[in-house]
Coordinates of N, CA and C in Angstrom, one line a residue:
Chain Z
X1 N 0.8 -1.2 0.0 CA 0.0 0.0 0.0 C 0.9 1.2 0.0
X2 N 1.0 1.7 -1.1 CA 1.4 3.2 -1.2 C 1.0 5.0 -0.4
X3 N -0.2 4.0 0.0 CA -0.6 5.6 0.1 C -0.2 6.1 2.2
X4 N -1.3 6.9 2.5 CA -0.8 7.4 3.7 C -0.8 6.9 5.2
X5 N -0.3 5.7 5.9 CA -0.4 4.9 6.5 C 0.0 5.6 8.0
X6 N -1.5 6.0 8.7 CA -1.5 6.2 10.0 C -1.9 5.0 10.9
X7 N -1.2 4.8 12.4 CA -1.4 4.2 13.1 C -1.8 4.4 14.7
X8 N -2.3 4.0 15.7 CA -3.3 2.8 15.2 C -4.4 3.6 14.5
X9 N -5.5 2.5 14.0 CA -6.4 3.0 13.5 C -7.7 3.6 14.8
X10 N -7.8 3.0 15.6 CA -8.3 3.4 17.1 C -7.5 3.2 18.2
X11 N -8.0 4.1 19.2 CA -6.6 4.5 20.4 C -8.0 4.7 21.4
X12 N -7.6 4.1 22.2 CA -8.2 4.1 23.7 C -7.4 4.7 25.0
X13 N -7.5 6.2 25.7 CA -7.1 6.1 26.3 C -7.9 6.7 27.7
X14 N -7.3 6.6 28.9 CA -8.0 7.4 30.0 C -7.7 8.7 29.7
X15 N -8.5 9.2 31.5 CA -8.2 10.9 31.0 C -6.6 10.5 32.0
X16 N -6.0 11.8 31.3 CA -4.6 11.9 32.1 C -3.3 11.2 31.3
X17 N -3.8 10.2 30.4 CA -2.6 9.1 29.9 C -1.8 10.3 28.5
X18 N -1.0 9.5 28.1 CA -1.0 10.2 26.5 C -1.1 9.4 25.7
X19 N -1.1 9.8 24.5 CA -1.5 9.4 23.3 C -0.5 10.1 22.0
X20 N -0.3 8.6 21.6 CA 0.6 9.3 20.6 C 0.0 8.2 19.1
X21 N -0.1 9.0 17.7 CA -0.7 9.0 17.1 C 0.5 8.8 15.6
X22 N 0.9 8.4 14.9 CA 1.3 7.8 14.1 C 1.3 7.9 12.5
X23 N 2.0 8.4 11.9 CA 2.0 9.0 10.5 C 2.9 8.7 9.3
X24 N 3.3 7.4 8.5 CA 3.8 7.7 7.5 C 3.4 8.2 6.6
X25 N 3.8 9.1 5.8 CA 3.4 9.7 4.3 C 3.9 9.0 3.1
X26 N 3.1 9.4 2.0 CA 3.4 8.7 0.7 C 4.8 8.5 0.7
X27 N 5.3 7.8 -0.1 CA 6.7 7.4 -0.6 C 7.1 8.6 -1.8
X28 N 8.1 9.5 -1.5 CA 8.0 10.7 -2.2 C 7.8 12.4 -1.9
X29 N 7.0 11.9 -0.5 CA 6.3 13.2 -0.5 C 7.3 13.5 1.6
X30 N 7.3 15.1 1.6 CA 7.9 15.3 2.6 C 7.1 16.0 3.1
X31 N 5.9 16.5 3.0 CA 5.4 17.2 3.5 C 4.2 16.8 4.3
X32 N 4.2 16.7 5.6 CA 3.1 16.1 6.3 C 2.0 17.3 7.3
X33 N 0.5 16.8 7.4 CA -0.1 17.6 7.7 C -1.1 17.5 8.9
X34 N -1.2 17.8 9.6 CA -1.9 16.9 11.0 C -3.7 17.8 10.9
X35 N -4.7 16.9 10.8 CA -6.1 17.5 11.0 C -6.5 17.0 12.2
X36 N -7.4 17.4 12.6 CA -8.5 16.8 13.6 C -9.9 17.2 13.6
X37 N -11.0 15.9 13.7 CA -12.3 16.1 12.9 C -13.2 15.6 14.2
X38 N -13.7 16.6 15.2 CA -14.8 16.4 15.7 C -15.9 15.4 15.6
X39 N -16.8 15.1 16.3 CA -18.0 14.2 15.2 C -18.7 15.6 15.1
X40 N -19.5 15.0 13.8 CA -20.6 15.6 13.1 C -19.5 17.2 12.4
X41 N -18.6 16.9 12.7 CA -17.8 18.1 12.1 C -17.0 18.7 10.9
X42 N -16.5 19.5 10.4 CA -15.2 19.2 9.3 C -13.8 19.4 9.6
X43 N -13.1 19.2 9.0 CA -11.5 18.8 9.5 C -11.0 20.1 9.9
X44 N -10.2 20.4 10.8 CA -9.9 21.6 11.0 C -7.9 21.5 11.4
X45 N -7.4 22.5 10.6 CA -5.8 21.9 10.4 C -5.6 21.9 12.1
X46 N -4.1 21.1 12.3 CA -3.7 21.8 13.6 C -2.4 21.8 12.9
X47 N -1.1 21.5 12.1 CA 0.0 21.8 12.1 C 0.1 21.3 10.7
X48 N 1.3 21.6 10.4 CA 2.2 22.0 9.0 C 3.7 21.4 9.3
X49 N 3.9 20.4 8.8 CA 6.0 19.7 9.0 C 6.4 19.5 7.5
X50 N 7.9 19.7 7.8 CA 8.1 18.9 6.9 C 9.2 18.4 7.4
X51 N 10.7 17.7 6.9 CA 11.2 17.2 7.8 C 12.0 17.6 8.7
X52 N 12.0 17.2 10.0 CA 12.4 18.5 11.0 C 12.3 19.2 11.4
X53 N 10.9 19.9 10.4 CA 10.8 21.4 11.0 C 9.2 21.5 11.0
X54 N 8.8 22.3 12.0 CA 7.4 22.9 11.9 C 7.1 24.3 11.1
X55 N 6.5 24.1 10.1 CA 6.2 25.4 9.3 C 5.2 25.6 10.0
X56 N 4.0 25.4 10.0 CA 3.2 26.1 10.6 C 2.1 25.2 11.8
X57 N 1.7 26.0 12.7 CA 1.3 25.2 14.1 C 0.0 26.5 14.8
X58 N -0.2 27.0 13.6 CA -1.3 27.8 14.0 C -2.8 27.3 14.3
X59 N -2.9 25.8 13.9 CA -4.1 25.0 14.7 C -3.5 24.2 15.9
X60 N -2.7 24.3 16.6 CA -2.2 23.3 17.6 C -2.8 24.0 18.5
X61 N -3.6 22.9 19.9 CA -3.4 23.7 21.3 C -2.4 24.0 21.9
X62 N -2.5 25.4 22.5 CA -1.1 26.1 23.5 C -0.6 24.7 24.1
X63 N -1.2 23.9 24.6 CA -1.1 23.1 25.7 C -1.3 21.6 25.5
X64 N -0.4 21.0 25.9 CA 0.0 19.5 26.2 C -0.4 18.6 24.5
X65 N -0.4 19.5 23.4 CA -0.3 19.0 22.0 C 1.1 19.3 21.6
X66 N 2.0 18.3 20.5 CA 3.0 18.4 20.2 C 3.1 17.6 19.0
X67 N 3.6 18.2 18.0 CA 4.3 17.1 16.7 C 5.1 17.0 16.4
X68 N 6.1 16.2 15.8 CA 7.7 16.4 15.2 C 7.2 15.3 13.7
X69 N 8.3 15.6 13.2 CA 8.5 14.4 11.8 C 10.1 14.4 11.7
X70 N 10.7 13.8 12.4 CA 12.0 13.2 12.3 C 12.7 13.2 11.0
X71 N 14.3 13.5 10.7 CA 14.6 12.8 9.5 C 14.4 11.3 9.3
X72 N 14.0 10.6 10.2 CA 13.9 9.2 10.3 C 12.8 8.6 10.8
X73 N 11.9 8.0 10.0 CA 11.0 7.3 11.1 C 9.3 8.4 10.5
X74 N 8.2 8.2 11.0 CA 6.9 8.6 10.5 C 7.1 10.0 11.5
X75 N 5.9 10.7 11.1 CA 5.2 11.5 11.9 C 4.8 11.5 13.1
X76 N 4.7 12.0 14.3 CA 4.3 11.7 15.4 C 3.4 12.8 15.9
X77 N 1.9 12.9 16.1 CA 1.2 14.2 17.1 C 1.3 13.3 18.1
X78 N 1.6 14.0 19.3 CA 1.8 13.7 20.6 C 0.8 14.5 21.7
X79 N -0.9 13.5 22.2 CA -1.4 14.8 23.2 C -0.8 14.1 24.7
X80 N -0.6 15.0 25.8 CA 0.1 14.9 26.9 C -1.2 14.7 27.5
X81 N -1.5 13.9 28.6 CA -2.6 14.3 29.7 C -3.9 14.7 29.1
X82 N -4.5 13.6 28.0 CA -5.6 13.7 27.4 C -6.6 14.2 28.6
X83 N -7.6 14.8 27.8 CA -9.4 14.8 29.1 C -10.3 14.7 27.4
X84 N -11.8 14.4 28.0 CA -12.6 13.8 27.5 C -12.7 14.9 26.2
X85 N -12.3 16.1 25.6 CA -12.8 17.0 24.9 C -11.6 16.6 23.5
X86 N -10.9 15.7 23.6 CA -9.5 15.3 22.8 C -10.3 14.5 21.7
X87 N -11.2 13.3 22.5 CA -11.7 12.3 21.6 C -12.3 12.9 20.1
X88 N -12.0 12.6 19.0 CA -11.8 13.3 18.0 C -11.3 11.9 16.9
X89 N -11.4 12.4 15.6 CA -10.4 11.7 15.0 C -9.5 12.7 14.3
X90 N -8.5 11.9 14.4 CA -7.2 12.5 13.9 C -6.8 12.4 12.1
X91 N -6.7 13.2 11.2 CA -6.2 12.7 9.9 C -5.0 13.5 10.0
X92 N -4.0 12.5 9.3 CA -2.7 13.3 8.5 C -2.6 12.9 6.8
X93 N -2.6 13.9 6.4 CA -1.9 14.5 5.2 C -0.7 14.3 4.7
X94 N -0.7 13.9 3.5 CA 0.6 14.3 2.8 C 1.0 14.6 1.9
X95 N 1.8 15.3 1.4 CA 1.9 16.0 -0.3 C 3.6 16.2 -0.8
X96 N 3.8 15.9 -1.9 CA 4.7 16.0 -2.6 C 5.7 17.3 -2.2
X97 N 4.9 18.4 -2.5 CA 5.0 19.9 -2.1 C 4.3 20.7 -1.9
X98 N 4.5 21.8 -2.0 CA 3.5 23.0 -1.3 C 2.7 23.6 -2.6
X99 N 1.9 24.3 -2.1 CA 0.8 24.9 -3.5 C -0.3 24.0 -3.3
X100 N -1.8 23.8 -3.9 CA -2.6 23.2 -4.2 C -2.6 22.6 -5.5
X101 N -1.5 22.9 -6.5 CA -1.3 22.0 -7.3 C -0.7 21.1 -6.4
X102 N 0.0 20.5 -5.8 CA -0.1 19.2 -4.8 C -0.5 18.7 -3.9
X103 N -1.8 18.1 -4.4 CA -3.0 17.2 -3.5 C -2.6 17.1 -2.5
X104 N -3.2 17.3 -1.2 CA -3.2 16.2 0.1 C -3.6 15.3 0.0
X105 N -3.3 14.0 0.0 CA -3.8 13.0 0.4 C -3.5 12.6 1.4
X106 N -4.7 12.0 2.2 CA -5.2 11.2 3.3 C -4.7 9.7 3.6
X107 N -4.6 10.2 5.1 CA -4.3 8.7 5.8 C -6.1 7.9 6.3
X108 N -6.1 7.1 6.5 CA -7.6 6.4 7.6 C -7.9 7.4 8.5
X109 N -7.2 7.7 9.1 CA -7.5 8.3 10.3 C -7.3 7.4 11.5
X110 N -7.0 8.1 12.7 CA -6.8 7.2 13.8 C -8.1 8.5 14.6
X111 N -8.8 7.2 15.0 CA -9.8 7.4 16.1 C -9.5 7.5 17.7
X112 N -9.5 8.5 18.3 CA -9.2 8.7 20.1 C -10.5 8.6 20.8
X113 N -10.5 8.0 21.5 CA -11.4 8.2 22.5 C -11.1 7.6 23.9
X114 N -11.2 8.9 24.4 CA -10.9 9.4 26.2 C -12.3 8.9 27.0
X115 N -11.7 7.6 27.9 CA -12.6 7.3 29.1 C -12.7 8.3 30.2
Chain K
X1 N -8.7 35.8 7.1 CA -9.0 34.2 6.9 C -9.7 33.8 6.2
X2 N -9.5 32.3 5.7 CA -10.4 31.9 4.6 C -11.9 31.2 5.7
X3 N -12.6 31.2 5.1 CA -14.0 30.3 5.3 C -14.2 29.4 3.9
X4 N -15.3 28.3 4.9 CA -15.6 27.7 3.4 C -17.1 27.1 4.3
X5 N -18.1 27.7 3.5 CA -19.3 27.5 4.0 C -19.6 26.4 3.2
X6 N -20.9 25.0 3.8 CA -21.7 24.4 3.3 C -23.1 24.6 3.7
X7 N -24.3 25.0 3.3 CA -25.5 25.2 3.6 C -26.3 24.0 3.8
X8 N -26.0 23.1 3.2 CA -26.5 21.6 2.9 C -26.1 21.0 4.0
X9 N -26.6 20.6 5.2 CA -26.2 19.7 6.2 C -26.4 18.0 5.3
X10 N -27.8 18.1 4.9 CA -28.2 17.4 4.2 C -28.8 16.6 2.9
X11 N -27.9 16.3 2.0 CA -29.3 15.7 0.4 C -29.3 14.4 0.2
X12 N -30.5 14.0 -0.5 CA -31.1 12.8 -0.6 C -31.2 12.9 -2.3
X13 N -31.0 11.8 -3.0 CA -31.0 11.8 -4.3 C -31.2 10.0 -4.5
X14 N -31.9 9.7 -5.7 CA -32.8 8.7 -6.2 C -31.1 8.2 -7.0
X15 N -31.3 6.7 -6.7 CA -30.2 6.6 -7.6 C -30.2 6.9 -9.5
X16 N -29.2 7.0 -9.6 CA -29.1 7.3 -11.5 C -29.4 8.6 -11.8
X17 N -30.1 9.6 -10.7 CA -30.2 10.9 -11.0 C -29.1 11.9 -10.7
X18 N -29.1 13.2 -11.0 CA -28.4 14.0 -10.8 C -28.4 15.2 -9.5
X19 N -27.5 15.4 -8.4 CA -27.7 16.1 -7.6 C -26.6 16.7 -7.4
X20 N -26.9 17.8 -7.0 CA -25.7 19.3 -6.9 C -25.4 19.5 -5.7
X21 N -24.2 19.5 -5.4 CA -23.9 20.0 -3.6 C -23.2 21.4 -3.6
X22 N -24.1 22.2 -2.8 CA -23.3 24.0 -2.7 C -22.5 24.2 -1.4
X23 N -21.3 24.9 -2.4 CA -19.9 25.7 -1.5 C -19.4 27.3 -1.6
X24 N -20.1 28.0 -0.6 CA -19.2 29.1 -1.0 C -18.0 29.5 0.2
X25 N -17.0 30.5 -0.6 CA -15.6 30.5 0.2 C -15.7 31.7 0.4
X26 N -14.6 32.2 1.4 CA -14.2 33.7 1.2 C -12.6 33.3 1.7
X27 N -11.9 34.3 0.5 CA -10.6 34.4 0.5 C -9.9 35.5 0.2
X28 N -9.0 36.2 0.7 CA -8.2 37.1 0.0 C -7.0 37.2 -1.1
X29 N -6.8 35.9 -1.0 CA -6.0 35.2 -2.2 C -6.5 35.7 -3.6
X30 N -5.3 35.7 -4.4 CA -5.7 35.8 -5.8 C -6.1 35.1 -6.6
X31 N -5.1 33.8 -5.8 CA -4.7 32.4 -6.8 C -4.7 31.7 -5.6
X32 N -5.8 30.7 -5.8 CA -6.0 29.6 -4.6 C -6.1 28.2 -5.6
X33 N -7.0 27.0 -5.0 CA -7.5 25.7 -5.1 C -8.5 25.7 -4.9
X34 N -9.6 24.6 -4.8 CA -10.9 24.8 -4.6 C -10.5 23.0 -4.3
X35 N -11.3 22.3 -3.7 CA -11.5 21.3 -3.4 C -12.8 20.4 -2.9
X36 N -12.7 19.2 -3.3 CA -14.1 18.2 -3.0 C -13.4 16.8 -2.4
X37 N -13.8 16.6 -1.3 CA -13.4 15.4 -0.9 C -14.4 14.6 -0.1
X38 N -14.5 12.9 -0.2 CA -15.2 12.9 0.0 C -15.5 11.8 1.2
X39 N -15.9 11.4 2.4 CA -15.7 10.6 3.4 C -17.0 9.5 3.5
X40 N -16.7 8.7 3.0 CA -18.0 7.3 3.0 C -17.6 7.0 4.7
X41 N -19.0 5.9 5.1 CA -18.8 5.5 6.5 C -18.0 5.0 6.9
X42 N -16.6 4.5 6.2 CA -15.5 4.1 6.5 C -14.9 4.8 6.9
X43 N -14.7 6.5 6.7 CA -14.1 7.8 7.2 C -13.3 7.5 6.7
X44 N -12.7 7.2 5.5 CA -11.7 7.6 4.6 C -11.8 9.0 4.2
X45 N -10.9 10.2 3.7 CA -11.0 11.2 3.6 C -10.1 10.7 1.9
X46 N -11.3 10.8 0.5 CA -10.8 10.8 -0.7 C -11.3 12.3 -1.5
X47 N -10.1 12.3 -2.4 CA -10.0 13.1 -2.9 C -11.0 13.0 -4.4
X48 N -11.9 14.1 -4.7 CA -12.7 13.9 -5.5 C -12.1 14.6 -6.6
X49 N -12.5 15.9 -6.7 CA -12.1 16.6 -7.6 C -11.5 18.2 -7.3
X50 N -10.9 18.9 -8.2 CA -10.0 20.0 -7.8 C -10.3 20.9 -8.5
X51 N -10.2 22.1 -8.3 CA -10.3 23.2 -9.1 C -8.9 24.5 -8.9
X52 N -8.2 25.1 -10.0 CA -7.5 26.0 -9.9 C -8.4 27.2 -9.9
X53 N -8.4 28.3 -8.8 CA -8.9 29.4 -9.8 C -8.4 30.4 -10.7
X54 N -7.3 30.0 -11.3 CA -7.1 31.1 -12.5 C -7.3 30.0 -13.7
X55 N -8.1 29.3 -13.5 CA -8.5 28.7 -14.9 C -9.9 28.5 -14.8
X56 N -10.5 28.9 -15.6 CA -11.6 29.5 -16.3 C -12.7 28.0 -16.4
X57 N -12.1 27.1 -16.9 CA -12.9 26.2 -17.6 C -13.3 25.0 -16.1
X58 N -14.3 24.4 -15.9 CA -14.6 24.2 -14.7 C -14.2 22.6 -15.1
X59 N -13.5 22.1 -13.9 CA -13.1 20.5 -13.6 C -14.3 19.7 -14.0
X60 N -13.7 18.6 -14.5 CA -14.7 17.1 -14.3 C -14.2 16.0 -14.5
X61 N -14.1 15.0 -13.5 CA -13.8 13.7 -13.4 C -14.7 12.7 -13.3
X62 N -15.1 12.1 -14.4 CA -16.4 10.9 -14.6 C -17.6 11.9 -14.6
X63 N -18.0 11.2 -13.4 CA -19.8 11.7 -13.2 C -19.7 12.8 -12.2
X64 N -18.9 13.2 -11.9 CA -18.2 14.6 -10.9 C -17.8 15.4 -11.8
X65 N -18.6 17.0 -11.8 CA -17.9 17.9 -12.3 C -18.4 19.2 -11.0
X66 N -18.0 20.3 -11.3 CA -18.1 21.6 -10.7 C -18.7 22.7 -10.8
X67 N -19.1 23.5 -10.8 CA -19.6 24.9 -11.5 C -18.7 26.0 -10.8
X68 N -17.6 26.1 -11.2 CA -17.0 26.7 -10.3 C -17.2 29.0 -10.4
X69 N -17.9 29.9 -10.0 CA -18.1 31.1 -10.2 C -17.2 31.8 -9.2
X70 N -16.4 32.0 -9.8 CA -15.1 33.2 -9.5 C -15.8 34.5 -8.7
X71 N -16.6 35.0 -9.1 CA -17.0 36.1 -9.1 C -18.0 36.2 -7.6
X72 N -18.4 34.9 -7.7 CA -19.7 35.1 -6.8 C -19.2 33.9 -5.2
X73 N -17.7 33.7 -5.7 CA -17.2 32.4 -4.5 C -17.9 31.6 -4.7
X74 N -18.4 30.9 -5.5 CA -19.0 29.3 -5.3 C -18.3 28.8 -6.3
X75 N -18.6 27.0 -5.8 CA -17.9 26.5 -6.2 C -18.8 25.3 -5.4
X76 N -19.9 24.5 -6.6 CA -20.8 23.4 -6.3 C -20.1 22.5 -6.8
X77 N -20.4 20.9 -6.8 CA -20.3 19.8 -7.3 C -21.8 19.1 -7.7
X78 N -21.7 18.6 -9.0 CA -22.6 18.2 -9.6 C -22.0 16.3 -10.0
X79 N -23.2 15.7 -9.4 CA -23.0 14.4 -9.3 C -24.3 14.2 -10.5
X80 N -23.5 13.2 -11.7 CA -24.4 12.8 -12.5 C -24.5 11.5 -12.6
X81 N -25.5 10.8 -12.5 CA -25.4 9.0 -12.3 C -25.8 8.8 -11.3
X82 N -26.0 9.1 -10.2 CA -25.6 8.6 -8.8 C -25.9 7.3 -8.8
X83 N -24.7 7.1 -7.5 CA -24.2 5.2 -7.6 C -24.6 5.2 -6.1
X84 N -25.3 4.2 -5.5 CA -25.6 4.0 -4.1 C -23.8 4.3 -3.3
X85 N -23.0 3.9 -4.5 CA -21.7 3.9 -3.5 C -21.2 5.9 -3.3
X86 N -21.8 6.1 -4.1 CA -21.8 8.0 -3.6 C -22.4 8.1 -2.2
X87 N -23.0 7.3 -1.4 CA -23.4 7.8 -0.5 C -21.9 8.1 0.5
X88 N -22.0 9.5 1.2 CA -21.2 9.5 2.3 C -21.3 11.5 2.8
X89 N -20.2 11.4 2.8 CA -20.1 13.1 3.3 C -19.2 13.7 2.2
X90 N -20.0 14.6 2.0 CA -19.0 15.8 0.9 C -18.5 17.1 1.7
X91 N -17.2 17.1 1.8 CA -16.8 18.2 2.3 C -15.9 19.3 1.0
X92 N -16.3 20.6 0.7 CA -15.7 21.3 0.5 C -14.3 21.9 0.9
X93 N -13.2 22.6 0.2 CA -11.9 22.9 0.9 C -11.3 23.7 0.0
X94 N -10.9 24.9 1.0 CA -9.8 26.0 0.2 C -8.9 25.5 0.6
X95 N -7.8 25.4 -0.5 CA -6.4 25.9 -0.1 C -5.8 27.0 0.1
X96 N -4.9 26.9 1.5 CA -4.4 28.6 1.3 C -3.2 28.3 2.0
X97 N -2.0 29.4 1.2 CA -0.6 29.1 1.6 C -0.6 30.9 2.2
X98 N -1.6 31.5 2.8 CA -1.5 32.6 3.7 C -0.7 32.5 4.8
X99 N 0.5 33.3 5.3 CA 1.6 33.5 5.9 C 2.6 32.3 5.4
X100 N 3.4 32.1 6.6 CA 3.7 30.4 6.1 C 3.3 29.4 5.9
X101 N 1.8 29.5 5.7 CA 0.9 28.1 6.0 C 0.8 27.6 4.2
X102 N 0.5 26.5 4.2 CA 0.3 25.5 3.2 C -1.3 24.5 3.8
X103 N -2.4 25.2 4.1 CA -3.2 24.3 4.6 C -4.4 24.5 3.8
X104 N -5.3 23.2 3.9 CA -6.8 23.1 3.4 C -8.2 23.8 4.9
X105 N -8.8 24.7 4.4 CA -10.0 25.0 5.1 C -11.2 24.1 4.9
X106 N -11.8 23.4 5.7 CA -12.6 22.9 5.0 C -14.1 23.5 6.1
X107 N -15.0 23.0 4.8 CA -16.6 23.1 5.4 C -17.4 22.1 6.3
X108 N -18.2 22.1 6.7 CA -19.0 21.5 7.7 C -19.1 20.2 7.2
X109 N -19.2 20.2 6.0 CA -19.8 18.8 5.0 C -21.7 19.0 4.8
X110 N -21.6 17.9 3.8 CA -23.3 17.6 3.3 C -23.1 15.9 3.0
X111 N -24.5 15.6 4.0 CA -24.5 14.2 4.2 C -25.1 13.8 2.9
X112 N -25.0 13.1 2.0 CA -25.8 13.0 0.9 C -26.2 11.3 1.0
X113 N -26.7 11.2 0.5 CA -27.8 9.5 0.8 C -28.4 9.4 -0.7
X114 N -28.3 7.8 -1.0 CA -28.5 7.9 -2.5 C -29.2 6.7 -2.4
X115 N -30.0 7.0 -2.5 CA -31.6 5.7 -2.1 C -31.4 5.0 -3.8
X116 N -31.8 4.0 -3.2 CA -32.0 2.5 -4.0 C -33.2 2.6 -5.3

């Protein structure tokens, strides 16, 4: 499978634990994108990587949310000390390059949900 | 900031007929993207079809095409055929690379349901 492979596909956790959420992107592409989709909602960005670096993090919470994308290894959002308002599903993105001539494409999504 | 409105929470459409889903944006961009993507109950998030707006002539892929009006920010999808397997969520999406960002805005979505 080529395309955008996040893991797991569902994540169970309490309130207080963390949760860390899982991201390779296409074969090709360096540019990775972190969403999060409420129910009944639409996707709303939280951050912008590419390798190493955060371009942009103007959807992240101030607090206990964190991403990196390593030169080695997938994507990682990281929430610290989940509480019940986190559960959500999570998409990442990924694209060749920048511009909307370079599709996002989509991972499954990994599903959170906070006991 | 950009917006990207859907009015349509919800449409229903007979299969083999034709149904239109409405998007309007607001952007300050000159030169953006326009986007349709679309999420069946598996919550896959696929990419339907795309639009540039400095090109004039409006997208179509199969039985998906767009109406896309520069002038007035909209930018519908027009489903012709409908296949029971169209049923899912249609979400609309600007692109915008405003400041440093490189991100998609998207809309609320429109549940669409394609009866038998």
């Amino acid at each position: 499978n080529a395309g955008v492979m996040q893991n797991p596909r569902h994540l169970v956790r309490r309130r207080g634990q963390e949760a860390r959420l899982r991201c390779s992107p296409m074969k090709g592409h360096s540019h990775v994108y972190w969403y999060r989709q409420l129910p009944e909602e639409g996707l709303k960005f939280m951050v912008y990587l590419q390798k190493e670096n955060i371009i942009d993090e103007s959807g992240m919470p101030k607090e206990r949310f964190s991403a990196e994308f390593p030169k080695e290894g997938p994507s990682i959002l990281r929430i610290q000390q989940v509480v019940r308002g986190d559960s959500a599903a999570y998409f990442c993105a990924s694209s060749r390059g920048t511009g909307g001539h370079q599709p996002q494409h989509f991972g499954d999504g990994t599903r959170l949900s906070i006991l | 900031a950009q917006t990207v409105t859907q009015s349509q929470p919800e449409m229903s459409v007979q299969e083999a007929e034709t149904v239109t889903l409405s998007c309007t944006y607001d952007t300050s961009e000159s030169n953006y993207y326009l986007f349709w993507y679309k999420q069946p109950p598996s919550r896959q998030m696929i990419l339907v079809i795309r639009q540039e707006a400095y090109k004039q002539q409006n997208a179509t892929e199969n039985r998906f095409s767009v109406n896309f009006q520069k002038a007035a920010k909209s930018f519908s999808l027009k489903i012709s055929d409908s296949q029971l397997g169209d049923t899912a969520m249609y979400f609309c999406a600007l692109h915008s690379t405003e400041g440093s960002g490189d991100k998609l805005t998207f809309g609320t979505g429109t549940r669409l349901a394609v009866r038998p």
